XYZ file of C-alpha atoms in Angstrom:
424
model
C 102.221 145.437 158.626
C 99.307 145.530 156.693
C 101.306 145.956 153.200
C 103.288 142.712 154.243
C 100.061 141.206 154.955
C 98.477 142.459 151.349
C 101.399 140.946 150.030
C 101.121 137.395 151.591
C 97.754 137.408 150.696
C 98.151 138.194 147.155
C 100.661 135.617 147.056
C 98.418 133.074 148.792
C 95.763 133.781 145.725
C 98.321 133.219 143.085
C 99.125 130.367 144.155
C 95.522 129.114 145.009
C 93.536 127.489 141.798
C 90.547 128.192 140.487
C 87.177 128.014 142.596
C 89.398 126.387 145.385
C 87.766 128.317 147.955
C 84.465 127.242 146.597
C 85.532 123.930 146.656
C 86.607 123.784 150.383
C 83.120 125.513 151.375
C 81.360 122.921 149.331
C 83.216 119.616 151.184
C 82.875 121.777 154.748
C 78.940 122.105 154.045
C 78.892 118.343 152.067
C 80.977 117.062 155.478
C 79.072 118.174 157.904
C 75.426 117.530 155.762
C 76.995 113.565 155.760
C 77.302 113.352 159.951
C 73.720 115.015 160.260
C 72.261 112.443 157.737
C 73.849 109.960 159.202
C 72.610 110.995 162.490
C 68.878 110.903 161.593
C 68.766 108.678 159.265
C 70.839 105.565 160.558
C 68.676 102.589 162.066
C 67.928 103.135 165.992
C 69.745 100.004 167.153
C 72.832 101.225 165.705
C 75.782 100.836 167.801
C 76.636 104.551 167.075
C 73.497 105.935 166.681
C 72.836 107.802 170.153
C 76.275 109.353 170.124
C 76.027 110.637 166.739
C 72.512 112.011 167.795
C 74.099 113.588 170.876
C 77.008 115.139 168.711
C 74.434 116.362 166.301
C 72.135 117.930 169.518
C 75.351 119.415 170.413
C 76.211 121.122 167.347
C 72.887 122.449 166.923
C 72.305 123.616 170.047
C 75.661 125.450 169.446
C 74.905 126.966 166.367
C 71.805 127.961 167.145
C 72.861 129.967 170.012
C 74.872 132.514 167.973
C 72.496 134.747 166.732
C 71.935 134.953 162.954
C 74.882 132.229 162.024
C 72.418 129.335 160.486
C 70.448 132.201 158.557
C 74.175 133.632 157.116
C 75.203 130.486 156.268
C 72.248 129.681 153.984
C 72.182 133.331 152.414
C 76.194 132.465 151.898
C 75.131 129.559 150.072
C 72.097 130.729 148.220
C 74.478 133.938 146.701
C 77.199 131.135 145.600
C 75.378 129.091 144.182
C 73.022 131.976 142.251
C 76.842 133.640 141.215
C 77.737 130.182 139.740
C 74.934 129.891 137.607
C 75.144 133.135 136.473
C 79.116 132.674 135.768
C 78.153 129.189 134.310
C 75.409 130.431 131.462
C 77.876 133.708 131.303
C 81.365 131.758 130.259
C 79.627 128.380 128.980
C 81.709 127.311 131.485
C 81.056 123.122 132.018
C 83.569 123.145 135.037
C 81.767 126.159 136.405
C 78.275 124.573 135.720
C 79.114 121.902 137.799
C 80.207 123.428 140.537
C 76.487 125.313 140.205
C 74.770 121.857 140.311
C 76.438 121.200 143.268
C 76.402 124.502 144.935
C 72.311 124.193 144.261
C 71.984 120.714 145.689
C 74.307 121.485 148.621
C 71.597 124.021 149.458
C 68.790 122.386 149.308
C 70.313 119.365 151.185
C 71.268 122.548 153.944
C 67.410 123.543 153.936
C 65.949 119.849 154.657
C 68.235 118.891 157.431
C 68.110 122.220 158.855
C 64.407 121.167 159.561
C 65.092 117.750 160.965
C 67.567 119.701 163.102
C 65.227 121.744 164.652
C 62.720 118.992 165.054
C 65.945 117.433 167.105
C 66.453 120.514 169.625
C 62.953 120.822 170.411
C 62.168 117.182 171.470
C 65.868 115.974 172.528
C 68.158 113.344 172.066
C 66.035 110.378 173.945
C 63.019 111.634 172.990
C 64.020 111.162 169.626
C 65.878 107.693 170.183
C 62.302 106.457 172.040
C 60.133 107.580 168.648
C 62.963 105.728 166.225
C 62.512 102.708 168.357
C 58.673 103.336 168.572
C 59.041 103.218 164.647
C 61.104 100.181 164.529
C 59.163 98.528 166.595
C 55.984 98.967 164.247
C 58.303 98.130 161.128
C 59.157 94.647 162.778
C 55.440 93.921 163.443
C 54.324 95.169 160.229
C 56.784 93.269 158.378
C 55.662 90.600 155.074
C 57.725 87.650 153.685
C 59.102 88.556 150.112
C 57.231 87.108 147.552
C 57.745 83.551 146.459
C 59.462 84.283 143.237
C 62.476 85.575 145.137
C 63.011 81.770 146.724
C 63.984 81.281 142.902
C 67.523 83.629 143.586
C 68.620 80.968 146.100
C 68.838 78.347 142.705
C 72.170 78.650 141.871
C 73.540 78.477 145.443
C 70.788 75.468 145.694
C 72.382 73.880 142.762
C 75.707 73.626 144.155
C 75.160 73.150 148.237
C 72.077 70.366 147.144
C 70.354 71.048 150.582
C 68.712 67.645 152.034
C 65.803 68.593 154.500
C 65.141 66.119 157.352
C 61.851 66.509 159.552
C 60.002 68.762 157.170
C 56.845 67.292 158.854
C 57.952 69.377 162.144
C 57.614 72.752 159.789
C 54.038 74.166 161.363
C 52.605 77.461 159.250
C 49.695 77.029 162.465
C 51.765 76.876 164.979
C 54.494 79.590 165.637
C 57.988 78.634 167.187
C 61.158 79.585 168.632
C 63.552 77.465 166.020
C 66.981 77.135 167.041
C 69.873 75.701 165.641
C 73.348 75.356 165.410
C 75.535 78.101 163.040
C 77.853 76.780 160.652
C 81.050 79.151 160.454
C 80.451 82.198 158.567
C 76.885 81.002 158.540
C 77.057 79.721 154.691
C 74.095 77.495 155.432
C 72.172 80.628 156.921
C 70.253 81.845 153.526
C 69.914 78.315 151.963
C 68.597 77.102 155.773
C 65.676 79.966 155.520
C 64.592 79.044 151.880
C 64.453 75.462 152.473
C 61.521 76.291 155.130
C 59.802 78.512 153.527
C 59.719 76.210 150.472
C 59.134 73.028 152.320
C 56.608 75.041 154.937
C 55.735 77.749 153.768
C 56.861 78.933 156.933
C 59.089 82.445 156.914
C 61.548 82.622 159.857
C 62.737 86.010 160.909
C 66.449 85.117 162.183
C 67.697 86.819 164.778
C 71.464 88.897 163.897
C 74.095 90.297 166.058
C 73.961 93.987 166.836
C 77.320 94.356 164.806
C 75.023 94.133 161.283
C 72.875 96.717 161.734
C 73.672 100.644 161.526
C 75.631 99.183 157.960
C 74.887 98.775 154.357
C 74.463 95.003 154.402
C 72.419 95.197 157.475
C 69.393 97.391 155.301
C 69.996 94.263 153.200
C 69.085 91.516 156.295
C 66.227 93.660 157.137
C 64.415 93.050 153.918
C 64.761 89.364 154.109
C 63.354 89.480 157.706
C 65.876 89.540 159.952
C 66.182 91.221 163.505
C 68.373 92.754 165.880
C 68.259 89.904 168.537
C 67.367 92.450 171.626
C 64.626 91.334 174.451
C 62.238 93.994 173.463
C 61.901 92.986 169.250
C 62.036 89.241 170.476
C 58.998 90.133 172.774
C 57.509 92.039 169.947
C 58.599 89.304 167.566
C 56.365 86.386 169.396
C 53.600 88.999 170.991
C 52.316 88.861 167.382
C 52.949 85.343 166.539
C 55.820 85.239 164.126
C 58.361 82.286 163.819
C 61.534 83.382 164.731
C 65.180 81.816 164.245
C 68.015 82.064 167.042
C 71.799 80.997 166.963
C 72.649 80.942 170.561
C 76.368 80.760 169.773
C 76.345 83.966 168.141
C 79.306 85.851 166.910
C 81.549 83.517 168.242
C 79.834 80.564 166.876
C 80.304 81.681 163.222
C 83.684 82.713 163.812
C 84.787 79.308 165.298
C 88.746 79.639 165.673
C 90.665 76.338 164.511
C 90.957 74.990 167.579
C 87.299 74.171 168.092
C 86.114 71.027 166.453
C 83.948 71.271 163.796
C 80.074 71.355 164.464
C 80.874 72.280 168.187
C 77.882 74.371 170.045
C 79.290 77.546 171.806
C 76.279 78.252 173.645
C 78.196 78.998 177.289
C 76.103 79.259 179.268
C 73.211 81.492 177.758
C 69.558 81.245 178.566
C 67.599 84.121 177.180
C 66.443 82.465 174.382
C 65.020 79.593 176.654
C 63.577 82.403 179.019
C 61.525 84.092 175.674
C 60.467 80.771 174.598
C 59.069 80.275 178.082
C 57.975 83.703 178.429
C 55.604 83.671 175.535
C 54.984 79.966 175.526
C 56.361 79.118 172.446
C 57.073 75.619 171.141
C 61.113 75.548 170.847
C 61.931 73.821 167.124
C 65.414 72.546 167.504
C 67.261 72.417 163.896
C 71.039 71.791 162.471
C 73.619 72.030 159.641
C 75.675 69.709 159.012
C 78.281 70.438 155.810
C 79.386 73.408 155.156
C 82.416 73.573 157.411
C 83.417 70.590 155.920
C 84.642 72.647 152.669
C 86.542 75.196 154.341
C 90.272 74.608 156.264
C 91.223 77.297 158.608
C 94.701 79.090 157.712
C 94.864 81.031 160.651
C 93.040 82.912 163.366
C 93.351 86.583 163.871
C 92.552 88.014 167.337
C 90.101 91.157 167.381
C 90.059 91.418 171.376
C 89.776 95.033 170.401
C 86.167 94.424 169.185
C 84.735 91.918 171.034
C 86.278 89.877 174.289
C 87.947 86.174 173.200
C 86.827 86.835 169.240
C 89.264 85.824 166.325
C 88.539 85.722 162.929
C 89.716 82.638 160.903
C 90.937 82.930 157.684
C 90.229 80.126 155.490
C 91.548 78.782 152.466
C 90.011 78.958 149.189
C 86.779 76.210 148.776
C 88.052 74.217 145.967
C 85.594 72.049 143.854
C 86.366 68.856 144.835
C 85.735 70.198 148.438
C 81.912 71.439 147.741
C 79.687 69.064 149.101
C 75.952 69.081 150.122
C 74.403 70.824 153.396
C 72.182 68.155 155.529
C 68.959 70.308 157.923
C 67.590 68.569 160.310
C 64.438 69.758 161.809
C 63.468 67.867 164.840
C 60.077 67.204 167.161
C 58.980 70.630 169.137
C 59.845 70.783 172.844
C 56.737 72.404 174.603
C 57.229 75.112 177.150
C 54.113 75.957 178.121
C 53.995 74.074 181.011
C 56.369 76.449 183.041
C 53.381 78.651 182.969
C 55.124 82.023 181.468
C 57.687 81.807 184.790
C 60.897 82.808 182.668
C 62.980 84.165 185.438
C 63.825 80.570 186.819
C 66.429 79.815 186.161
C 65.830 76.379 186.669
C 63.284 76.455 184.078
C 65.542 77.743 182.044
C 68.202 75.609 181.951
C 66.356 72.730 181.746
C 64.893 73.919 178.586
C 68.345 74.702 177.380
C 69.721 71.345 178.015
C 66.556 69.592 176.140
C 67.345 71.837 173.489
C 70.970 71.674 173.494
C 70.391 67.982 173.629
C 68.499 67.374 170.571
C 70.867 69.650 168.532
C 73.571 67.569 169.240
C 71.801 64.221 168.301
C 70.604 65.981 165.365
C 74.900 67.070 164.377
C 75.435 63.164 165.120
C 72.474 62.261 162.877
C 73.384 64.683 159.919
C 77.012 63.227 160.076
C 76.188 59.687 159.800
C 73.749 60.333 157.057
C 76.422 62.537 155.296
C 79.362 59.610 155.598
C 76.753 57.149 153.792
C 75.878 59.370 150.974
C 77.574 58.660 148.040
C 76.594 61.839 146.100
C 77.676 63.898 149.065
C 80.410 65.472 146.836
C 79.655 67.483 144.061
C 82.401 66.053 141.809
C 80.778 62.706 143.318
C 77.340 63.531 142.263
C 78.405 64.788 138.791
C 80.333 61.642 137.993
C 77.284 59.379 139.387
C 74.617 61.797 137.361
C 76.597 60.974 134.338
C 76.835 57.452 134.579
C 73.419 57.193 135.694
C 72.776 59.406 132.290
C 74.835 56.877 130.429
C 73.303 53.758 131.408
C 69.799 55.061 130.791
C 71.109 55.822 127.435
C 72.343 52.538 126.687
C 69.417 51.119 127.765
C 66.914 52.993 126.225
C 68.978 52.101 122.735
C 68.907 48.568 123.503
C 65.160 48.494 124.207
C 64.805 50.600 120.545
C 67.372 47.748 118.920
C 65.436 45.241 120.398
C 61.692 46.322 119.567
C 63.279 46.982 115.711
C 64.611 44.240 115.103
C 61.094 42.182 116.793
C 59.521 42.414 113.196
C 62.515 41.079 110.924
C 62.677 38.024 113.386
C 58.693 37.200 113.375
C 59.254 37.135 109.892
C 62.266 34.736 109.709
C 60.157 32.910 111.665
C 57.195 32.524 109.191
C 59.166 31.922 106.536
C 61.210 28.611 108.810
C 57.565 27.914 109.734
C 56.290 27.334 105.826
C 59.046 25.671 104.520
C 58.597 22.615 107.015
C 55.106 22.169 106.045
């Protein structure tokens, strides 16, 4: 028995290639070094974080309870990776040096989240979700605009969308407010929406995002540029110290607005918290709208996702093509006060009132923006070229004629003279 199993072993190594064992170790330890990192490191109001963390409090829990199996692993992978060197500068081997490089980072990668690991046993999975959120909490508060100069990166989108404010004289940098607005699908007017303000205002709004961003690459991304996991406790932390904040009640299903919703149609249902905060905190509620960009885009068809989220489908639109690119209208209208409700944000009376107001003046504002954008004449951006180049034109022609005429001014005075002396 044990020749036939020397035998299929031998066989087994023939057959193997080179440094294939080492390989498999190495994408075991580079695996399993991936779910830990991502585990600690992910944001706290990702929508996987705490089961990842209680996987990860699992697994280290388990290995640490056999006795001597975390300290073998990391001798196991300090000898391989001090054998590879030594094969490497033996052989001047470039495939074997490699695998040394790796071999040496795959350790020291082992050493650091072995420490984070232990940190996680000893205080637990919720102690360690309540000191991420304690952390995210302070990066929210703590959080400055970008500099000015990076308004400039919004140029070329500016250049083609042509964003026309409306009510820029509601913008207060003194006053903080709850601006809300309507969300055009696949929120296309979100980023060019934000600059106008802060370059009309000076006013930066941190925008409140689904849940779904965050936890993801782009959502690091929306964190830079202000924005803010739209949960009750950052709102409250939001407006405790005195930041302007941006809310699109209709959400997910708002920018995903299936063909057979009008264009420009509020899906609020029938939510209230962001009337509640605004009353909560006694904020001034700035109500704001887009009017344009769903104008460029014709729905193809809608794909259900019930699997993700309850009544969502994603449309799929055909391409935008140029003569289709028009401008984006903002409107920006008077702030409705809430402070007389006295901080009472669990009536819901008081709450739906506000709502309503709010819900109210968004509308007029849609109605508004459309009007404005059927009388525009440059609304188009094939429009506005054509018009820009006549315009160009006729200034040309004109300014020639003036030159023509204030040239030829001297030859005629002189003709003049000359008619002049011969009758006398």
């Amino acid at each position: 028995m044990l020749m036939t199993f020397y035998t299929w072993a031998s066989g087994l190594y023939e057959i193997i290639p080179d440094y294939a064992l080492v390989d498999l170790i190495l994408a075991v330890y580079t695996f399993l070094h991936v779910f830990v990192a991502i585990s600690i490191f992910t944001v706290s109001d990702a929508f996987y974080k705490k089961a990842f963390v209680k996987i990860h409090y699992k697994l280290v829990k388990m290995f640490y309870e056999i006795p001597f199996l975390v300290q073998l692993m990391t001798l196991f992978l300090t000898v391989q990776a001090a054998g590879l060197c030594y094969l490497a500068t033996y052989n001047n081997d470039s495939v074997i040096a490699l695998r040394a490089v790796i071999s040496i980072y795959t350790w020291v990668c082992s050493i650091f989240l072995q420490r984070l690991s232990i940190g996680l046993a000893k205080l637990g999975v919720n102690r360690c979700m309540e000191i991420e959120q304690e952390i995210e909490i302070y990066n929210i508060s703590n959080w400055k605009p970008p500099p000015e100069w990076t308004n400039s990166l919004m140029a070329p989108i500016n250049l083609i969308l042509r964003p026309e404010v409306v009510g820029t004289e509601h913008i207060s940098n003194e006053t903080p407010g709850l601006y809300v607005s309507n969300h055009g699908l696949y929120g296309l007017e979100m980023a060019s929406f934000l600059s106008a303000v802060y370059r009309e205002g000076n006013v930066f709004l941190r925008s409140l995002s689904d849940h779904f961003h965050f936890g993801q690459f782009h959502g690091e991304i929306l964190r830079i540029f202000g924005a803010v996991d739209g949960s009750r406790k950052n709102v409250d932390c939001l407006m405790e110290t005195k930041q302007n904040v941006l809310v699109y009640p209709g959400g997910g299903h708002e920018v995903l607005k299936p063909s057979t919703i009008p264009r420009y149609t509020l899906m609020w249902k029938e939510r209230l918290g962001f009337a509640r905060m605004a009353i909560k905190h006694r904020y001034p509620i700035v109500p704001c709208c887009s009017v344009g960009t769903e104008d460029m885009m014709d729905t193809i068809i809608d794909i259900p996702v019930d699997f993700a989220r309850k009544n969502l489908k994603i449309p799929i639109i055909a391409p935008i093509l140029p003569h289709r690119i028009q401008k984006v209208y903002f409107w920006i209208g008077e702030p409705i006060r809430t402070d007389q409700y006295e901080g009472d944000y669990m009536n819901d009376e008081f709450a739906r009132e506000v709502r309503d107001k709010v819900k109210a003046a968004v509308k007029s504002g849609i109605r508004e923006m459309k009007e404005k954008q059927e009388n525009d004449p440059n609304r188009f951006l094939v429009n506005h070229i054509a018009n820009s180049a006549k315009d160009s034109l006729n200034t040309m022609v004109e300014y020639c004629r003036h030159a023509f005429t204030i040239e030829s001014l001297p030859a005629q005075l002189s003709e003049d003279e000359s008619v002049a002396k011969k009758m006398d």
